[in-house]
Amino acid sequence: MKNILVIDGAENCAYDIFAVSDKHFKILFPGKKQDIEFIEDVLKRVSKKDQKAIFDQIWKNPVPKKKAKGIHGILFYELKKRKAKFYPNKRDSDLDGIGR
């Protein structure tokens, strides 16, 4: 199992963490060393059947932040227009060179 942080565009976003199987993680984050994804890209790339299976699993597996053993990926909702420019390779390390 892998943990993903879900960040949405809402002002009151809670930054929830969810557990997902390794198989579903690879579908959500298909690139080599990829750990960033945008829901818009998932919805274009992944079949409706797989979307249902993946998100049914995710929403049933919240992980309390205090119990999380790392975050393996970040899934952005409604933020592609604002955030994609910072993640050209869809890796969290893309930010390393811009003042972080």
mmCIF file of N, CA, C and O in Angstrom, residues 38-98:
data_model
loop_
_atom_site.group_PDB
_atom_site.id
_atom_site.type_symbol
_atom_site.label_atom_id
_atom_site.label_comp_id
_atom_site.label_asym_id
_atom_site.label_seq_id
_atom_site.Cartn_x
_atom_site.Cartn_y
_atom_site.Cartn_z
ATOM 1 N N PHE A 38 -2.472 15.179 -11.609
ATOM 2 C CA PHE A 38 -3.629 16.068 -11.629
ATOM 3 C C PHE A 38 -4.845 15.254 -12.030
ATOM 4 O O PHE A 38 -4.780 14.467 -12.976
ATOM 5 N N ILE A 39 -5.951 15.434 -11.322
ATOM 6 C CA ILE A 39 -7.144 14.634 -11.570
ATOM 7 C C ILE A 39 -7.602 14.755 -13.019
ATOM 8 O O ILE A 39 -8.080 13.781 -13.603
ATOM 9 N N GLU A 40 -7.411 15.926 -13.620
ATOM 10 C CA GLU A 40 -7.811 16.105 -15.023
ATOM 11 C C GLU A 40 -7.097 15.112 -15.933
ATOM 12 O O GLU A 40 -7.691 14.572 -16.867
ATOM 13 N N ASP A 41 -5.824 14.844 -15.648
ATOM 14 C CA ASP A 41 -5.057 13.893 -16.460
ATOM 15 C C ASP A 41 -5.493 12.452 -16.190
ATOM 16 O O ASP A 41 -5.551 11.636 -17.107
ATOM 17 N N VAL A 42 -5.797 12.155 -14.938
ATOM 18 C CA VAL A 42 -6.291 10.816 -14.594
ATOM 19 C C VAL A 42 -7.590 10.533 -15.341
ATOM 20 O O VAL A 42 -7.748 9.470 -15.951
ATOM 21 N N LEU A 43 -8.504 11.489 -15.315
ATOM 22 C CA LEU A 43 -9.810 11.290 -15.941
ATOM 23 C C LEU A 43 -9.703 11.118 -17.456
ATOM 24 O O LEU A 43 -10.519 10.410 -18.050
ATOM 25 N N LYS A 44 -8.708 11.729 -18.073
ATOM 26 C CA LYS A 44 -8.501 11.570 -19.519
ATOM 27 C C LYS A 44 -7.839 10.234 -19.855
ATOM 28 O O LYS A 44 -8.112 9.653 -20.894
ATOM 29 N N ARG A 45 -6.957 9.763 -18.992
ATOM 30 C CA ARG A 45 -6.102 8.618 -19.291
ATOM 31 C C ARG A 45 -6.681 7.276 -18.823
ATOM 32 O O ARG A 45 -6.460 6.239 -19.445
ATOM 33 N N VAL A 46 -7.413 7.278 -17.723
ATOM 34 C CA VAL A 46 -7.857 6.041 -17.076
ATOM 35 C C VAL A 46 -9.315 5.753 -17.430
ATOM 36 O O VAL A 46 -10.156 6.653 -17.403
ATOM 37 N N SER A 47 -9.600 4.507 -17.735
ATOM 38 C CA SER A 47 -10.979 4.118 -18.087
ATOM 39 C C SER A 47 -11.931 4.371 -16.920
ATOM 40 O O SER A 47 -11.523 4.383 -15.757
ATOM 41 N N LYS A 48 -13.202 4.545 -17.243
ATOM 42 C CA LYS A 48 -14.231 4.771 -16.216
ATOM 43 C C LYS A 48 -14.269 3.600 -15.228
ATOM 44 O O LYS A 48 -14.415 3.803 -14.025
ATOM 45 N N LYS A 49 -14.117 2.392 -15.744
ATOM 46 C CA LYS A 49 -14.137 1.202 -14.893
ATOM 47 C C LYS A 49 -12.982 1.240 -13.893
ATOM 48 O O LYS A 49 -13.177 1.003 -12.694
ATOM 49 N N ASP A 50 -11.786 1.552 -14.374
ATOM 50 C CA ASP A 50 -10.627 1.630 -13.480
ATOM 51 C C ASP A 50 -10.737 2.810 -12.523
ATOM 52 O O ASP A 50 -10.346 2.709 -11.358
ATOM 53 N N GLN A 51 -11.272 3.925 -13.000
ATOM 54 C CA GLN A 51 -11.482 5.072 -12.109
ATOM 55 C C GLN A 51 -12.350 4.664 -10.927
ATOM 56 O O GLN A 51 -12.034 4.970 -9.775
ATOM 57 N N LYS A 52 -13.439 3.978 -11.214
ATOM 58 C CA LYS A 52 -14.357 3.557 -10.148
ATOM 59 C C LYS A 52 -13.646 2.649 -9.154
ATOM 60 O O LYS A 52 -13.742 2.856 -7.933
ATOM 61 N N ALA A 53 -12.922 1.661 -9.652
ATOM 62 C CA ALA A 53 -12.219 0.728 -8.767
ATOM 63 C C ALA A 53 -11.189 1.449 -7.899
ATOM 64 O O ALA A 53 -11.104 1.214 -6.686
ATOM 65 N N ILE A 54 -10.443 2.343 -8.504
ATOM 66 C CA ILE A 54 -9.395 3.057 -7.777
ATOM 67 C C ILE A 54 -9.998 3.973 -6.713
ATOM 68 O O ILE A 54 -9.607 3.932 -5.543
ATOM 69 N N PHE A 55 -10.953 4.800 -7.118
ATOM 70 C CA PHE A 55 -11.482 5.774 -6.166
ATOM 71 C C PHE A 55 -12.396 5.146 -5.126
ATOM 72 O O PHE A 55 -12.460 5.645 -3.993
ATOM 73 N N ASP A 56 -13.053 4.045 -5.444
ATOM 74 C CA ASP A 56 -13.793 3.315 -4.411
ATOM 75 C C ASP A 56 -12.827 2.860 -3.320
ATOM 76 O O ASP A 56 -13.131 2.949 -2.130
ATOM 77 N N GLN A 57 -11.650 2.378 -3.732
ATOM 78 C CA GLN A 57 -10.655 1.933 -2.758
ATOM 79 C C GLN A 57 -10.086 3.113 -1.971
ATOM 80 O O GLN A 57 -9.991 3.069 -0.741
ATOM 81 N N ILE A 58 -9.726 4.169 -2.667
ATOM 82 C CA ILE A 58 -9.114 5.321 -2.002
ATOM 83 C C ILE A 58 -10.021 5.884 -0.923
ATOM 84 O O ILE A 58 -9.598 6.068 0.220
ATOM 85 N N TRP A 59 -11.251 6.211 -1.283
ATOM 86 C CA TRP A 59 -12.138 6.891 -0.327
ATOM 87 C C TRP A 59 -12.479 6.028 0.884
ATOM 88 O O TRP A 59 -12.857 6.547 1.931
ATOM 89 N N LYS A 60 -12.317 4.719 0.757
ATOM 90 C CA LYS A 60 -12.571 3.821 1.895
ATOM 91 C C LYS A 60 -11.346 3.648 2.790
ATOM 92 O O LYS A 60 -11.424 2.962 3.808
ATOM 93 N N ASN A 61 -10.220 4.244 2.397
ATOM 94 C CA ASN A 61 -8.970 4.022 3.132
ATOM 95 C C ASN A 61 -8.290 5.318 3.573
ATOM 96 O O ASN A 61 -7.124 5.560 3.240
ATOM 97 N N PRO A 62 -8.991 6.149 4.353
ATOM 98 C CA PRO A 62 -8.317 7.344 4.858
ATOM 99 C C PRO A 62 -7.224 6.947 5.855
ATOM 100 O O PRO A 62 -7.347 5.934 6.558
ATOM 101 N N VAL A 63 -6.159 7.730 5.873
ATOM 102 C CA VAL A 63 -5.052 7.488 6.795
ATOM 103 C C VAL A 63 -4.911 8.719 7.696
ATOM 104 O O VAL A 63 -4.659 9.813 7.193
ATOM 105 N N PRO A 64 -5.086 8.544 9.000
ATOM 106 C CA PRO A 64 -4.877 9.688 9.891
ATOM 107 C C PRO A 64 -3.445 10.216 9.727
ATOM 108 O O PRO A 64 -2.491 9.425 9.663
ATOM 109 N N LYS A 65 -3.295 11.513 9.651
ATOM 110 C CA LYS A 65 -1.974 12.100 9.406
ATOM 111 C C LYS A 65 -0.928 11.639 10.421
ATOM 112 O O LYS A 65 0.221 11.383 10.060
ATOM 113 N N LYS A 66 -1.317 11.504 11.661
ATOM 114 C CA LYS A 66 -0.370 11.090 12.706
ATOM 115 C C LYS A 66 0.102 9.653 12.532
ATOM 116 O O LYS A 66 1.135 9.268 13.062
ATOM 117 N N LYS A 67 -0.665 8.865 11.798
ATOM 118 C CA LYS A 67 -0.306 7.460 11.602
ATOM 119 C C LYS A 67 0.323 7.190 10.235
ATOM 120 O O LYS A 67 0.756 6.078 9.966
ATOM 121 N N ALA A 68 0.382 8.184 9.382
ATOM 122 C CA ALA A 68 0.930 7.996 8.031
ATOM 123 C C ALA A 68 2.434 7.734 8.099
ATOM 124 O O ALA A 68 3.153 8.415 8.817
ATOM 125 N N LYS A 69 2.866 6.760 7.362
ATOM 126 C CA LYS A 69 4.290 6.425 7.267
ATOM 127 C C LYS A 69 4.788 6.871 5.896
ATOM 128 O O LYS A 69 5.095 6.065 5.031
ATOM 129 N N GLY A 70 4.797 8.170 5.696
ATOM 130 C CA GLY A 70 5.260 8.737 4.441
ATOM 131 C C GLY A 70 4.130 9.017 3.475
ATOM 132 O O GLY A 70 3.021 8.510 3.622
ATOM 133 N N ILE A 71 4.440 9.886 2.521
ATOM 134 C CA ILE A 71 3.519 10.210 1.433
ATOM 135 C C ILE A 71 4.234 9.857 0.141
ATOM 136 O O ILE A 71 5.345 10.329 -0.106
ATOM 137 N N HIS A 72 3.617 9.020 -0.654
ATOM 138 C CA HIS A 72 4.252 8.516 -1.869
ATOM 139 C C HIS A 72 3.830 9.266 -3.122
ATOM 140 O O HIS A 72 4.499 9.178 -4.152
ATOM 141 N N GLY A 73 2.709 9.983 -3.053
ATOM 142 C CA GLY A 73 2.228 10.729 -4.207
ATOM 143 C C GLY A 73 1.262 11.823 -3.777
ATOM 144 O O GLY A 73 0.684 11.760 -2.688
ATOM 145 N N ILE A 74 1.130 12.838 -4.634
ATOM 146 C CA ILE A 74 0.199 13.933 -4.392
ATOM 147 C C ILE A 74 -0.742 14.019 -5.586
ATOM 148 O O ILE A 74 -0.292 14.085 -6.733
ATOM 149 N N LEU A 75 -2.029 13.999 -5.300
ATOM 150 C CA LEU A 75 -3.058 14.102 -6.328
ATOM 151 C C LEU A 75 -3.763 15.443 -6.163
ATOM 152 O O LEU A 75 -4.365 15.706 -5.131
ATOM 153 N N PHE A 76 -3.619 16.307 -7.173
ATOM 154 C CA PHE A 76 -4.234 17.631 -7.153
ATOM 155 C C PHE A 76 -5.593 17.591 -7.843
ATOM 156 O O PHE A 76 -5.719 17.026 -8.928
ATOM 157 N N TYR A 77 -6.584 18.214 -7.227
ATOM 158 C CA TYR A 77 -7.921 18.381 -7.798
ATOM 159 C C TYR A 77 -8.131 19.853 -8.112
ATOM 160 O O TYR A 77 -7.906 20.708 -7.244
ATOM 161 N N GLU A 78 -8.570 20.147 -9.319
ATOM 162 C CA GLU A 78 -8.938 21.505 -9.738
ATOM 163 C C GLU A 78 -7.794 22.507 -9.596
ATOM 164 O O GLU A 78 -8.022 23.686 -9.390
ATOM 165 N N LEU A 79 -6.563 22.042 -9.694
ATOM 166 C CA LEU A 79 -5.418 22.933 -9.533
ATOM 167 C C LEU A 79 -4.425 22.857 -10.688
ATOM 168 O O LEU A 79 -3.346 23.442 -10.617
ATOM 169 N N LYS A 80 -4.766 22.150 -11.746
ATOM 170 C CA LYS A 80 -3.818 21.967 -12.842
ATOM 171 C C LYS A 80 -3.391 23.307 -13.446
ATOM 172 O O LYS A 80 -2.204 23.518 -13.694
ATOM 173 N N LYS A 81 -4.335 24.206 -13.664
ATOM 174 C CA LYS A 81 -3.997 25.495 -14.277
ATOM 175 C C LYS A 81 -3.024 26.295 -13.426
ATOM 176 O O LYS A 81 -2.207 27.031 -13.951
ATOM 177 N N ARG A 82 -3.115 26.152 -12.120
ATOM 178 C CA ARG A 82 -2.253 26.918 -11.220
ATOM 179 C C ARG A 82 -0.965 26.209 -10.849
ATOM 180 O O ARG A 82 0.028 26.857 -10.535
ATOM 181 N N LYS A 83 -0.943 24.887 -10.864
ATOM 182 C CA LYS A 83 0.197 24.146 -10.337
ATOM 183 C C LYS A 83 1.050 23.407 -11.375
ATOM 184 O O LYS A 83 2.214 23.131 -11.114
ATOM 185 N N ALA A 84 0.496 23.067 -12.522
ATOM 186 C CA ALA A 84 1.223 22.235 -13.485
ATOM 187 C C ALA A 84 2.561 22.838 -13.904
ATOM 188 O O ALA A 84 3.538 22.113 -14.111
ATOM 189 N N LYS A 85 2.636 24.161 -13.996
ATOM 190 C CA LYS A 85 3.884 24.808 -14.416
ATOM 191 C C LYS A 85 5.022 24.539 -13.433
ATOM 192 O O LYS A 85 6.194 24.582 -13.806
ATOM 193 N N PHE A 86 4.704 24.246 -12.197
ATOM 194 C CA PHE A 86 5.725 23.970 -11.196
ATOM 195 C C PHE A 86 6.196 22.518 -11.209
ATOM 196 O O PHE A 86 7.201 22.191 -10.585
ATOM 197 N N TYR A 87 5.460 21.656 -11.899
ATOM 198 C CA TYR A 87 5.755 20.218 -11.924
ATOM 199 C C TYR A 87 5.853 19.706 -13.357
ATOM 200 O O TYR A 87 5.076 18.843 -13.765
ATOM 201 N N PRO A 88 6.802 20.194 -14.145
ATOM 202 C CA PRO A 88 6.881 19.769 -15.556
ATOM 203 C C PRO A 88 7.138 18.276 -15.732
ATOM 204 O O PRO A 88 6.746 17.698 -16.744
ATOM 205 N N ASN A 89 7.784 17.650 -14.753
ATOM 206 C CA ASN A 89 8.075 16.211 -14.817
ATOM 207 C C ASN A 89 7.162 15.391 -13.921
ATOM 208 O O ASN A 89 7.366 14.192 -13.759
ATOM 209 N N LYS A 90 6.189 16.083 -13.319
ATOM 210 C CA LYS A 90 5.253 15.455 -12.392
ATOM 211 C C LYS A 90 5.980 14.739 -11.245
ATOM 212 O O LYS A 90 5.635 13.636 -10.840
ATOM 213 N N ARG A 91 6.995 15.447 -10.734
ATOM 214 C CA ARG A 91 7.752 14.963 -9.581
ATOM 215 C C ARG A 91 7.840 16.077 -8.549
ATOM 216 O O ARG A 91 8.110 17.234 -8.899
ATOM 217 N N ASP A 92 7.689 15.727 -7.286
ATOM 218 C CA ASP A 92 7.806 16.716 -6.234
ATOM 219 C C ASP A 92 9.173 17.389 -6.271
ATOM 220 O O ASP A 92 9.301 18.566 -5.960
ATOM 221 N N SER A 93 10.177 16.670 -6.703
ATOM 222 C CA SER A 93 11.536 17.227 -6.778
ATOM 223 C C SER A 93 11.653 18.337 -7.813
ATOM 224 O O SER A 93 12.641 19.075 -7.807
ATOM 225 N N ASP A 94 10.661 18.514 -8.685
ATOM 226 C CA ASP A 94 10.681 19.626 -9.654
ATOM 227 C C ASP A 94 10.793 20.965 -8.925
ATOM 228 O O ASP A 94 11.301 21.935 -9.477
ATOM 229 N N LEU A 95 10.311 21.038 -7.692
ATOM 230 C CA LEU A 95 10.339 22.286 -6.935
ATOM 231 C C LEU A 95 11.681 22.573 -6.276
ATOM 232 O O LEU A 95 11.915 23.675 -5.805
ATOM 233 N N ASP A 96 12.579 21.618 -6.266
ATOM 234 C CA ASP A 96 13.843 21.774 -5.539
ATOM 235 C C ASP A 96 14.659 22.985 -5.985
ATOM 236 O O ASP A 96 15.320 23.608 -5.183
ATOM 237 N N GLY A 97 14.576 23.342 -7.236
ATOM 238 C CA GLY A 97 15.376 24.456 -7.740
ATOM 239 C C GLY A 97 14.700 25.807 -7.708
ATOM 240 O O GLY A 97 15.265 26.787 -8.174
ATOM 241 N N ILE A 98 13.520 25.908 -7.108
ATOM 242 C CA ILE A 98 12.816 27.200 -7.145
ATOM 243 C C ILE A 98 12.527 27.734 -5.740
ATOM 244 O O ILE A 98 11.418 28.121 -5.418
#
